[in-house]
PDB file of N, CA and C in Angstrom:
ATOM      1  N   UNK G   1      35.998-125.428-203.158  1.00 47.00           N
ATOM      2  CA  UNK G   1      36.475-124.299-203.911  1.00 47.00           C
ATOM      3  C   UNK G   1      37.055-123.283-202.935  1.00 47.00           C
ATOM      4  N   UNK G   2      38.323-122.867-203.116  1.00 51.00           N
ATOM      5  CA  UNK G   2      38.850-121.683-202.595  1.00 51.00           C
ATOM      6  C   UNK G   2      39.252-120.843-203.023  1.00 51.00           C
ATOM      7  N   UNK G   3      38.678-119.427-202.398  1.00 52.00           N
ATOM      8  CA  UNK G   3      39.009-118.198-202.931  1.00 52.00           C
ATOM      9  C   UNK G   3      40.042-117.506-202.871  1.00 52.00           C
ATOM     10  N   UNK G   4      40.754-117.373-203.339  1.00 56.00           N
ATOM     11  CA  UNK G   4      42.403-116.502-203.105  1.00 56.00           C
ATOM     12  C   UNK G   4      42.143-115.532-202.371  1.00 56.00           C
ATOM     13  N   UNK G   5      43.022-115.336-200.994  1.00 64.00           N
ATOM     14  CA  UNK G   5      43.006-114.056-200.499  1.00 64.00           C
ATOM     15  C   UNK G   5      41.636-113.593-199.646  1.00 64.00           C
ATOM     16  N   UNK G   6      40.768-114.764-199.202  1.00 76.00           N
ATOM     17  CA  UNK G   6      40.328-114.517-198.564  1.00 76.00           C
ATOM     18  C   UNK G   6      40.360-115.669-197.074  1.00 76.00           C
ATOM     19  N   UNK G   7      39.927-115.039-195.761  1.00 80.00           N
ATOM     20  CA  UNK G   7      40.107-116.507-194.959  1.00 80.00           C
ATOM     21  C   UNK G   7      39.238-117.009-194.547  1.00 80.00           C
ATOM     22  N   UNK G   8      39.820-118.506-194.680  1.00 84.00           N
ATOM     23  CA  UNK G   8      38.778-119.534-194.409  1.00 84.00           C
ATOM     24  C   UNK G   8      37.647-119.235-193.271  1.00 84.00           C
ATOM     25  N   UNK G   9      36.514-120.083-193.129  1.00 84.00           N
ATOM     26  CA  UNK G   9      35.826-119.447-192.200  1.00 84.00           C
ATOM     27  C   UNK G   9      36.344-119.931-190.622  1.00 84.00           C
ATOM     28  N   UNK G  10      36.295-119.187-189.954  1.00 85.00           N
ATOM     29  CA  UNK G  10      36.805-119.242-188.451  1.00 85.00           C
ATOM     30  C   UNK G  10      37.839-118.417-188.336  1.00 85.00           C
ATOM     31  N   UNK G  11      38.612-118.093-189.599  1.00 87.00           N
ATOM     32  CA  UNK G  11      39.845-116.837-189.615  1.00 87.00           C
ATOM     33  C   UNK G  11      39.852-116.154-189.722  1.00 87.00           C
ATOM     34  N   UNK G  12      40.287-114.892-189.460  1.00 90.00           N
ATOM     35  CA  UNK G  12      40.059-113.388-190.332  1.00 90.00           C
ATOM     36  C   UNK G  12      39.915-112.523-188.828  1.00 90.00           C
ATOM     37  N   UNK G  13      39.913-111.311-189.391  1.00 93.00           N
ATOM     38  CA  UNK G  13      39.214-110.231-188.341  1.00 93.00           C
ATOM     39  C   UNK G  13      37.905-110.547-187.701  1.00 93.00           C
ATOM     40  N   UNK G  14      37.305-110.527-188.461  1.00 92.00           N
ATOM     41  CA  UNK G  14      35.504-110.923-188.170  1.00 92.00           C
ATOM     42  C   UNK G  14      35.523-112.027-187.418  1.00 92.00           C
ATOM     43  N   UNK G  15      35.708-113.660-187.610  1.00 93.00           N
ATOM     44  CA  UNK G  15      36.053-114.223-186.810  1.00 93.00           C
ATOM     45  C   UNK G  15      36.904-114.616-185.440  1.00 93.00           C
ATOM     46  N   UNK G  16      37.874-113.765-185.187  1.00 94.00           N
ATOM     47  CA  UNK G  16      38.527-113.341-184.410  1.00 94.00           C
ATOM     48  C   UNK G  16      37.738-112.738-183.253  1.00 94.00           C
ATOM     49  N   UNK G  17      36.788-111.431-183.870  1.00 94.00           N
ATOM     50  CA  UNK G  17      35.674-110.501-183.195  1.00 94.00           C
ATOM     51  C   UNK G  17      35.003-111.453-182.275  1.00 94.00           C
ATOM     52  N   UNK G  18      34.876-112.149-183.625  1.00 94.00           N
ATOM     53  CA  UNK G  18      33.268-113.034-182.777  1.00 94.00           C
ATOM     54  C   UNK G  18      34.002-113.833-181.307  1.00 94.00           C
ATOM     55  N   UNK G  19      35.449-114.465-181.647  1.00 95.00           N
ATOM     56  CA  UNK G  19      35.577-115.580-180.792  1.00 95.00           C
ATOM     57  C   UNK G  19      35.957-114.989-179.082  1.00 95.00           C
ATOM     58  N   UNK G  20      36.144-113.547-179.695  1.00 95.00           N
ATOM     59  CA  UNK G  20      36.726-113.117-178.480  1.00 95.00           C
ATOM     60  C   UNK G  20      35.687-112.502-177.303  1.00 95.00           C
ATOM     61  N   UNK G  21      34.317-112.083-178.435  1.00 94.00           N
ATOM     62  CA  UNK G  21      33.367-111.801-177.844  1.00 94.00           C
ATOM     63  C   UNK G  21      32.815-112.937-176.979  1.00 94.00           C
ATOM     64  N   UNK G  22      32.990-113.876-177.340  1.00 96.00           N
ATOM     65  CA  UNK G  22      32.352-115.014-176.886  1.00 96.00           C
ATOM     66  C   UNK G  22      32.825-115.759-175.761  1.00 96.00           C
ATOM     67  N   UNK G  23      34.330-115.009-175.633  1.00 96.00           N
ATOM     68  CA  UNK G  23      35.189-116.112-174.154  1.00 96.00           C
ATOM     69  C   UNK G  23      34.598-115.354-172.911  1.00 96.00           C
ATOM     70  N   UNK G  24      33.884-113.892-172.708  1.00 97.00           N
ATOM     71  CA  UNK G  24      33.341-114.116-171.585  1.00 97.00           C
ATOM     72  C   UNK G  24      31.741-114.665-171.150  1.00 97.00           C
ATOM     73  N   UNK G  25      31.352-114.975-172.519  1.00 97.00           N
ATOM     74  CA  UNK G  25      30.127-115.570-172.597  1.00 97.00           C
ATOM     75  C   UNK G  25      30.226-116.943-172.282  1.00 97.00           C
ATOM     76  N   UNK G  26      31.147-117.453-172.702  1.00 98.00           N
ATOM     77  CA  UNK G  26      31.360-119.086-171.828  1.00 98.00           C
ATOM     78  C   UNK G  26      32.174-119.258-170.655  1.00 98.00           C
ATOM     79  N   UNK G  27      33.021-118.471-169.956  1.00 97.00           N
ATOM     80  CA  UNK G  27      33.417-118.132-168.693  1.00 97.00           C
ATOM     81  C   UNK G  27      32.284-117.702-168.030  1.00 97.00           C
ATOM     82  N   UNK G  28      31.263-117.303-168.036  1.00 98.00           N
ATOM     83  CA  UNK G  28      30.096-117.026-167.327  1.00 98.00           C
ATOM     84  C   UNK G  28      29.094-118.148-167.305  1.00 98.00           C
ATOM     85  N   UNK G  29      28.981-118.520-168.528  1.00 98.00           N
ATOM     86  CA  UNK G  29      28.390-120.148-168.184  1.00 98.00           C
ATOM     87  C   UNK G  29      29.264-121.074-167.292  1.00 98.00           C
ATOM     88  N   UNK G  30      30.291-121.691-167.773  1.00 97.00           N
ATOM     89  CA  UNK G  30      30.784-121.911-166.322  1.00 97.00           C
ATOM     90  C   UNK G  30      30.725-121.999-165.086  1.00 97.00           C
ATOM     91  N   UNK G  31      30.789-120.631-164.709  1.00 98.00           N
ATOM     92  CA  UNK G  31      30.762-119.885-163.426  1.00 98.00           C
ATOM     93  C   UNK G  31      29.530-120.475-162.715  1.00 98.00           C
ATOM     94  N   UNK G  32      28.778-119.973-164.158  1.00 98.00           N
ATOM     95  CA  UNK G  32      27.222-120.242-163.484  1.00 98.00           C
ATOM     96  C   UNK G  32      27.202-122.071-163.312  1.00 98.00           C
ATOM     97  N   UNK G  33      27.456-122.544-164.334  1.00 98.00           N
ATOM     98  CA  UNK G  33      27.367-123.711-164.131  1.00 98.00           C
ATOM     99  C   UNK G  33      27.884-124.873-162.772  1.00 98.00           C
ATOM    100  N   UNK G  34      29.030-123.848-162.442  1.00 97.00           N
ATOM    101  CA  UNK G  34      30.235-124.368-160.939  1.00 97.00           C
ATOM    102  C   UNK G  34      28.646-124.260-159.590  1.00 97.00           C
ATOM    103  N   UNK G  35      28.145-122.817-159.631  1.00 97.00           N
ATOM    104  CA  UNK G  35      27.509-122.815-158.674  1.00 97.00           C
ATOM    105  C   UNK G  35      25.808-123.347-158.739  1.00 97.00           C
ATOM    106  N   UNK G  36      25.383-123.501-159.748  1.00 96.00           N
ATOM    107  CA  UNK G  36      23.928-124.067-160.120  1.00 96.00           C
ATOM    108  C   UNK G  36      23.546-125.233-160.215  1.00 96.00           C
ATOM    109  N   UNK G  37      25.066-125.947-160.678  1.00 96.00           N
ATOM    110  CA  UNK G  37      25.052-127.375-161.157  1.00 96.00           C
ATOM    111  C   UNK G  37      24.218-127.723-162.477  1.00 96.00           C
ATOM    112  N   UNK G  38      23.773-126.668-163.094  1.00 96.00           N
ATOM    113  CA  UNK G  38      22.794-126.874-164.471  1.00 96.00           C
ATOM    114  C   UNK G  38      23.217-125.518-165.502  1.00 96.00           C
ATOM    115  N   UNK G  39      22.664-125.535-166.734  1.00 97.00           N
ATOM    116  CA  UNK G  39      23.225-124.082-167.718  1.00 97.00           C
ATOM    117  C   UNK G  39      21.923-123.635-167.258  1.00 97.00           C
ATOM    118  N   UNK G  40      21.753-121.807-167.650  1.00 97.00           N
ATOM    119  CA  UNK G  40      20.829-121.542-167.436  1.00 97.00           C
ATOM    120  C   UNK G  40      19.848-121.478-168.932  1.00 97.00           C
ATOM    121  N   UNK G  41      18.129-120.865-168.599  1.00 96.00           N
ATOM    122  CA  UNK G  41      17.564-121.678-169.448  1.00 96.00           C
ATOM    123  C   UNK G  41      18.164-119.644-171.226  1.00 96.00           C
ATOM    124  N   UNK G  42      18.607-118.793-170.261  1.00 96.00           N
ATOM    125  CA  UNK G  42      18.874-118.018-171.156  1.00 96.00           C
ATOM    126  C   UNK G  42      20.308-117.452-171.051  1.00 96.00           C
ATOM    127  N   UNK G  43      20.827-116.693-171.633  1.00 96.00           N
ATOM    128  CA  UNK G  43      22.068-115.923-171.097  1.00 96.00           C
ATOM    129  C   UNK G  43      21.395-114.560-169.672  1.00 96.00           C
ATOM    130  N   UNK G  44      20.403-114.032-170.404  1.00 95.00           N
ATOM    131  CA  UNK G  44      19.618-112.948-169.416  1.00 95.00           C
ATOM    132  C   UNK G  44      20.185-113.536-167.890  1.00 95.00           C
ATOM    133  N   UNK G  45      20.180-115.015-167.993  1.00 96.00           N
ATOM    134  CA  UNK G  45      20.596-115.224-166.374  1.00 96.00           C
ATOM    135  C   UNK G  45      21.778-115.248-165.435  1.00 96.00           C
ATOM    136  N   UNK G  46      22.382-114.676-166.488  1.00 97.00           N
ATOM    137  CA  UNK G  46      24.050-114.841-165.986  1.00 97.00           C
ATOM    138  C   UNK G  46      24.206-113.066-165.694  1.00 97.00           C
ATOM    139  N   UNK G  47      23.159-112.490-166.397  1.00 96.00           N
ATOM    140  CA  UNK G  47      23.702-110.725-165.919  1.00 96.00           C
ATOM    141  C   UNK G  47      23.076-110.582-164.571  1.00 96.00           C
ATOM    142  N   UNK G  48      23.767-110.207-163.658  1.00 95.00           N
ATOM    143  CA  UNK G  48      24.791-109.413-163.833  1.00 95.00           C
ATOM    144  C   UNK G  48      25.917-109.545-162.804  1.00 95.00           C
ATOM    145  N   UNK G  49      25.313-110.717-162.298  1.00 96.00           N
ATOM    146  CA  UNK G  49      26.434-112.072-161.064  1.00 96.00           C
ATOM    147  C   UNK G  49      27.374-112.738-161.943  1.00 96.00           C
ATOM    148  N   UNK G  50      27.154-112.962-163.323  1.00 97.00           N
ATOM    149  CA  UNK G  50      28.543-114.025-163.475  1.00 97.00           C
ATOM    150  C   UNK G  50      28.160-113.157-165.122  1.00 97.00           C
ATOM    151  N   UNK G  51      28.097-112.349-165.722  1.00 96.00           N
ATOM    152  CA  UNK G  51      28.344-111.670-167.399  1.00 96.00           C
ATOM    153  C   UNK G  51      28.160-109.870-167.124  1.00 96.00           C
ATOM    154  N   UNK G  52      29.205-109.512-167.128  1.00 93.00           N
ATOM    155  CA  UNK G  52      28.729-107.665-167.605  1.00 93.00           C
ATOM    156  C   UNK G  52      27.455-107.377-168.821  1.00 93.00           C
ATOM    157  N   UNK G  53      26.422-106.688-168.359  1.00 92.00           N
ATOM    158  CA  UNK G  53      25.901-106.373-169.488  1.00 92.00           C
ATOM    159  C   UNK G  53      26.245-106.013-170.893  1.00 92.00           C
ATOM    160  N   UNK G  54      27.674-105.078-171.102  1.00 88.00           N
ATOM    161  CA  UNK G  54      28.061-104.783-172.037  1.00 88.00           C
ATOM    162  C   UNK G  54      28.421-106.449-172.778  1.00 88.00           C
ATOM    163  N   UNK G  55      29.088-107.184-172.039  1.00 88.00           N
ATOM    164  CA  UNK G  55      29.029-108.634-172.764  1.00 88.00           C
ATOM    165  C   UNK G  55      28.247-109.578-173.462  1.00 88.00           C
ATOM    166  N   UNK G  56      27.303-109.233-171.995  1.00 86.00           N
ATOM    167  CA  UNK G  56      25.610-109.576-173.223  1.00 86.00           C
ATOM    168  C   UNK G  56      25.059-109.163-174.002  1.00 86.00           C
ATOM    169  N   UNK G  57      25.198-108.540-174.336  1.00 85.00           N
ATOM    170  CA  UNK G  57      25.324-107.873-175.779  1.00 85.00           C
ATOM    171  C   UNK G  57      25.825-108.345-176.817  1.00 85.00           C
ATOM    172  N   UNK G  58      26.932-109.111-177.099  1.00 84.00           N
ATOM    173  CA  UNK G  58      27.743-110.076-178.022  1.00 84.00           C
ATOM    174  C   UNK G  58      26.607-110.488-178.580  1.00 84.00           C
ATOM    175  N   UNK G  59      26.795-110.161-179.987  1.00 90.00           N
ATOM    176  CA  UNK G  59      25.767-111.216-181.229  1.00 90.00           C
ATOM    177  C   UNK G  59      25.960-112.523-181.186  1.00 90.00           C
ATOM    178  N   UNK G  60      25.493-113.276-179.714  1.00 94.00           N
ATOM    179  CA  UNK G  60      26.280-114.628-180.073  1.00 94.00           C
ATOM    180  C   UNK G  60      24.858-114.994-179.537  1.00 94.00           C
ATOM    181  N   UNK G  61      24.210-116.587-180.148  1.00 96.00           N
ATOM    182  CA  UNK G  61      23.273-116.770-179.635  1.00 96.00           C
ATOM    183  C   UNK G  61      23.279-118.050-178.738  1.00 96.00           C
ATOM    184  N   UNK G  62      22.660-118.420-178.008  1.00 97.00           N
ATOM    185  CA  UNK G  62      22.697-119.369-176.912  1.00 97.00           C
ATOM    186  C   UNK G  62      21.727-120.163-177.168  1.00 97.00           C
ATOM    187  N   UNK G  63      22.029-121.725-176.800  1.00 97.00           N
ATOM    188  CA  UNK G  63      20.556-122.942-177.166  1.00 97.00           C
ATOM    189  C   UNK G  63      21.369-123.742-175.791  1.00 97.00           C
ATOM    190  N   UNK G  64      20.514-124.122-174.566  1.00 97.00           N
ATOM    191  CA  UNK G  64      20.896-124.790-173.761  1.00 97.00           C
ATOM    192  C   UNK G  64      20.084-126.084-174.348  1.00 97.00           C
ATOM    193  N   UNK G  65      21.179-127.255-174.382  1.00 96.00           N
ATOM    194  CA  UNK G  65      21.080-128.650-175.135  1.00 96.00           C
ATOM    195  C   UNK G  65      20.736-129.594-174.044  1.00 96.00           C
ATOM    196  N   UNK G  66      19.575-130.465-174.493  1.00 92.00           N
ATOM    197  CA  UNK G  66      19.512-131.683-173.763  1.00 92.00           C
ATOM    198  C   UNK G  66      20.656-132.257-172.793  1.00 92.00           C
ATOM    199  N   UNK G  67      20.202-132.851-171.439  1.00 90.00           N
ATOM    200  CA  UNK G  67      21.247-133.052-170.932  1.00 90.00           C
ATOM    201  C   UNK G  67      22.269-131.979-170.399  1.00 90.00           C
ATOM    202  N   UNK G  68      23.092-132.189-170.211  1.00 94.00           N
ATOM    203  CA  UNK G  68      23.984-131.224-169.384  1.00 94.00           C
ATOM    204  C   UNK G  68      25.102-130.215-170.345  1.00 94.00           C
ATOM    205  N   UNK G  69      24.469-130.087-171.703  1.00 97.00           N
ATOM    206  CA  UNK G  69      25.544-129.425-172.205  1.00 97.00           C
ATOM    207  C   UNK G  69      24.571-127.977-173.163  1.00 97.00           C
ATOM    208  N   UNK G  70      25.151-127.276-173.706  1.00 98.00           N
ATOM    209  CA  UNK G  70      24.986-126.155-174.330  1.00 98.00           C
ATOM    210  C   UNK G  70      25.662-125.985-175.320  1.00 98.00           C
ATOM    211  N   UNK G  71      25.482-124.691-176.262  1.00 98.00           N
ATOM    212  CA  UNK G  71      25.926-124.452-177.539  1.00 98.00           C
ATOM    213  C   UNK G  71      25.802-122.936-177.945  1.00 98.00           C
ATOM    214  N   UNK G  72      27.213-122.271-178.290  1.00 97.00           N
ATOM    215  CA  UNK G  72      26.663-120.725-178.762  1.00 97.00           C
ATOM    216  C   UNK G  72      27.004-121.012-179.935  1.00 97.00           C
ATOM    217  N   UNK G  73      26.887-119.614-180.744  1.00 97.00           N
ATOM    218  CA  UNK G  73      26.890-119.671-181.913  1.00 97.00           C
ATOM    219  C   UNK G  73      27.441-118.069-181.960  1.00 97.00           C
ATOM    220  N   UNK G  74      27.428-117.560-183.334  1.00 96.00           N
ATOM    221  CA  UNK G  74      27.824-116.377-183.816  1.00 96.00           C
ATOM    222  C   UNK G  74      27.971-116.337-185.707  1.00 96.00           C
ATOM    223  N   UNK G  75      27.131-115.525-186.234  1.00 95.00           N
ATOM    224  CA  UNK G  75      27.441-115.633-187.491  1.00 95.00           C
ATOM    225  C   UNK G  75      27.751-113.852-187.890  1.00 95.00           C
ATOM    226  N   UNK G  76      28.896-114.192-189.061  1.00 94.00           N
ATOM    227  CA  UNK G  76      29.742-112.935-190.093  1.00 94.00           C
ATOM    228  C   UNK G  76      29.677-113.214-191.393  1.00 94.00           C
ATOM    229  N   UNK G  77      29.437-112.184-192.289  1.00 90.00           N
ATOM    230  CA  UNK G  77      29.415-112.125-193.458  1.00 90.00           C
ATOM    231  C   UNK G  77      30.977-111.665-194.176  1.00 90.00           C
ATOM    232  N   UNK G  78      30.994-111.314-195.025  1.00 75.00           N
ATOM    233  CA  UNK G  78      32.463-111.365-195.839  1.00 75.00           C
ATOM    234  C   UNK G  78      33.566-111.748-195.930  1.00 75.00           C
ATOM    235  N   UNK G  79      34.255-112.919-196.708  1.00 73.00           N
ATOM    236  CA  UNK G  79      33.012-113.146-197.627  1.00 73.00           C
ATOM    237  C   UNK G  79      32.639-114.236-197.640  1.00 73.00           C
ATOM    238  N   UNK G  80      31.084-114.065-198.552  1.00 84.00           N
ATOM    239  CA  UNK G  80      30.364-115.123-198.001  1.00 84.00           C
ATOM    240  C   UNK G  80      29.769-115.029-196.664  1.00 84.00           C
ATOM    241  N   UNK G  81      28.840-115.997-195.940  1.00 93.00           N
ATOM    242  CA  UNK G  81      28.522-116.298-194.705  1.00 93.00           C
ATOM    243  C   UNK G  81      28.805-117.382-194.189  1.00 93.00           C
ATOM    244  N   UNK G  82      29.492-117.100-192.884  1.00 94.00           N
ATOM    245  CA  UNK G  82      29.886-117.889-191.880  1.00 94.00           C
ATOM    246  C   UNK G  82      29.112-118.282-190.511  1.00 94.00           C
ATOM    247  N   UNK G  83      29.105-118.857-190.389  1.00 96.00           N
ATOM    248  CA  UNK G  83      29.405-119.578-188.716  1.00 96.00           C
ATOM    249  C   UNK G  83      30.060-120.458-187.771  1.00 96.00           C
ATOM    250  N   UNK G  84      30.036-119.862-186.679  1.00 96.00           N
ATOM    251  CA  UNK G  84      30.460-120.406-185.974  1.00 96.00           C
ATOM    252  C   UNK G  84      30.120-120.898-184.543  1.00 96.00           C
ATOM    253  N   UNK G  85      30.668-121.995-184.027  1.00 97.00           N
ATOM    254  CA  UNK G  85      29.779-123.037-183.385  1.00 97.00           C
ATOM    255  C   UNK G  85      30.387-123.405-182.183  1.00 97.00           C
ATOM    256  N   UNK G  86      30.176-123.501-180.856  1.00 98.00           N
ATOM    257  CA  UNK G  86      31.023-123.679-179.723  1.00 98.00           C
ATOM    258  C   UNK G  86      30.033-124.877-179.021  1.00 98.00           C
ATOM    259  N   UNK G  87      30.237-125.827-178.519  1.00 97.00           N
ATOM    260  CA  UNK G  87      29.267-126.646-177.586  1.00 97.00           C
ATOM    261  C   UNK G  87      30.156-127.227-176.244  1.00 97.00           C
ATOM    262  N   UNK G  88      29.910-126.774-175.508  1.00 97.00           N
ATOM    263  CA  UNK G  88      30.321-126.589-174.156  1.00 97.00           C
ATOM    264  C   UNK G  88      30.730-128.254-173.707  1.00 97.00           C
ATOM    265  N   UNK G  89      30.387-129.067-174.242  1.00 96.00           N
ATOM    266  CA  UNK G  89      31.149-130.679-173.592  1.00 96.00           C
ATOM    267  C   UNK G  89      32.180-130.769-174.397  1.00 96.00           C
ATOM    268  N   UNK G  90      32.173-130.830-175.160  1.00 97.00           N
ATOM    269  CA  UNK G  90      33.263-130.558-176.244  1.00 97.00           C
ATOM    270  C   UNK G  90      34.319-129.848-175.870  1.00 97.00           C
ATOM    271  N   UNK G  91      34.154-128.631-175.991  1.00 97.00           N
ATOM    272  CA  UNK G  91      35.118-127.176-175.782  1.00 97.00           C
ATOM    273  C   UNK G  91      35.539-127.218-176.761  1.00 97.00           C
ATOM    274  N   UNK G  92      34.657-127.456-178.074  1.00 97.00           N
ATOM    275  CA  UNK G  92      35.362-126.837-179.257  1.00 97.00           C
ATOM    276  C   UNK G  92      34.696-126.222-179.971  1.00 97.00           C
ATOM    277  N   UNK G  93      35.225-124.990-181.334  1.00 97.00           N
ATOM    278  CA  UNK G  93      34.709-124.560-181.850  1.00 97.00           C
ATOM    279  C   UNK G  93      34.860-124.896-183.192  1.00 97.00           C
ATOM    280  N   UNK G  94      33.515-124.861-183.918  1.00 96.00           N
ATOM    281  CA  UNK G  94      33.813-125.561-185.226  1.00 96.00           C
ATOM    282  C   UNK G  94      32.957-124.159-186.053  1.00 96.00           C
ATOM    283  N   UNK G  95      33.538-124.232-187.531  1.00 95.00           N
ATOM    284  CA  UNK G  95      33.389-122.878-188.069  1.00 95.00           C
ATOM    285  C   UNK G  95      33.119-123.564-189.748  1.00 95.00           C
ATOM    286  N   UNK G  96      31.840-122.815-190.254  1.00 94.00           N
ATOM    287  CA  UNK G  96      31.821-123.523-191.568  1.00 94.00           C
ATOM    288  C   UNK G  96      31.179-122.172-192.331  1.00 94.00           C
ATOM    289  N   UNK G  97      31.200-122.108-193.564  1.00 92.00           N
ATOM    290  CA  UNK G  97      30.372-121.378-194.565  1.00 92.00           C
ATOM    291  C   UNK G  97      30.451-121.283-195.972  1.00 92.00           C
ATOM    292  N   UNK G  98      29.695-120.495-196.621  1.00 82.00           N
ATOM    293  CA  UNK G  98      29.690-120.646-197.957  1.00 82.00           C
ATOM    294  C   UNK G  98      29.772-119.069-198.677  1.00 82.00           C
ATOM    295  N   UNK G  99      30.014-119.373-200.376  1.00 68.00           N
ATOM    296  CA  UNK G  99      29.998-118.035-200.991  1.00 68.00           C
ATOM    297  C   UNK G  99      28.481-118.151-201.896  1.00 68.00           C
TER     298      UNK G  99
END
């Protein structure tokens, strides 16, 4: 079912917010990852050598995944609730929700 006039989830302002908040949150994993050789077990570990505090801050949440990979997240409301989903072997983001 689609709603006229509103955007799909992963589009919009709100989604936009989230994704942009989130590119220095995975440029810092990275970083960290280039010099550690592993993700760390929180984001807390990337401030304040490889993430600005103000970055950590981003409503985005972090799950370091079995094996060598990771996963953030970020969820927005209107309308409906969304999320959205990034997993670091991949490098993609996948975005789903409901009304």
């Amino acid at each position: 079912m689609a709603t006229v006039g509103c955007p799909a989830p992963g589009k919009g302002p709100k989604a936009e917010r989230g994704l942009a908040q989130s590119q220095p949150i995975i440029g810092a994993l990275d970083a960290y990852h280039r010099t550690k050789k592993a993700y760390p077990d929180s984001l807390s570990q990337l401030v304040p050598n490889y993430l600005e505090p103000v970055a950590y801050r981003a409503p985005v949440e972090y799950h370091k995944l079995q094996g060598d990979d990771y996963e953030i997240s970020f969820r927005y409301g209107g309308p409906g609730m969304n999320e959205c989903h990034y997993q670091g072997s991949s490098r993609k983001w996948s975005c789903s929700g409901y009304f």
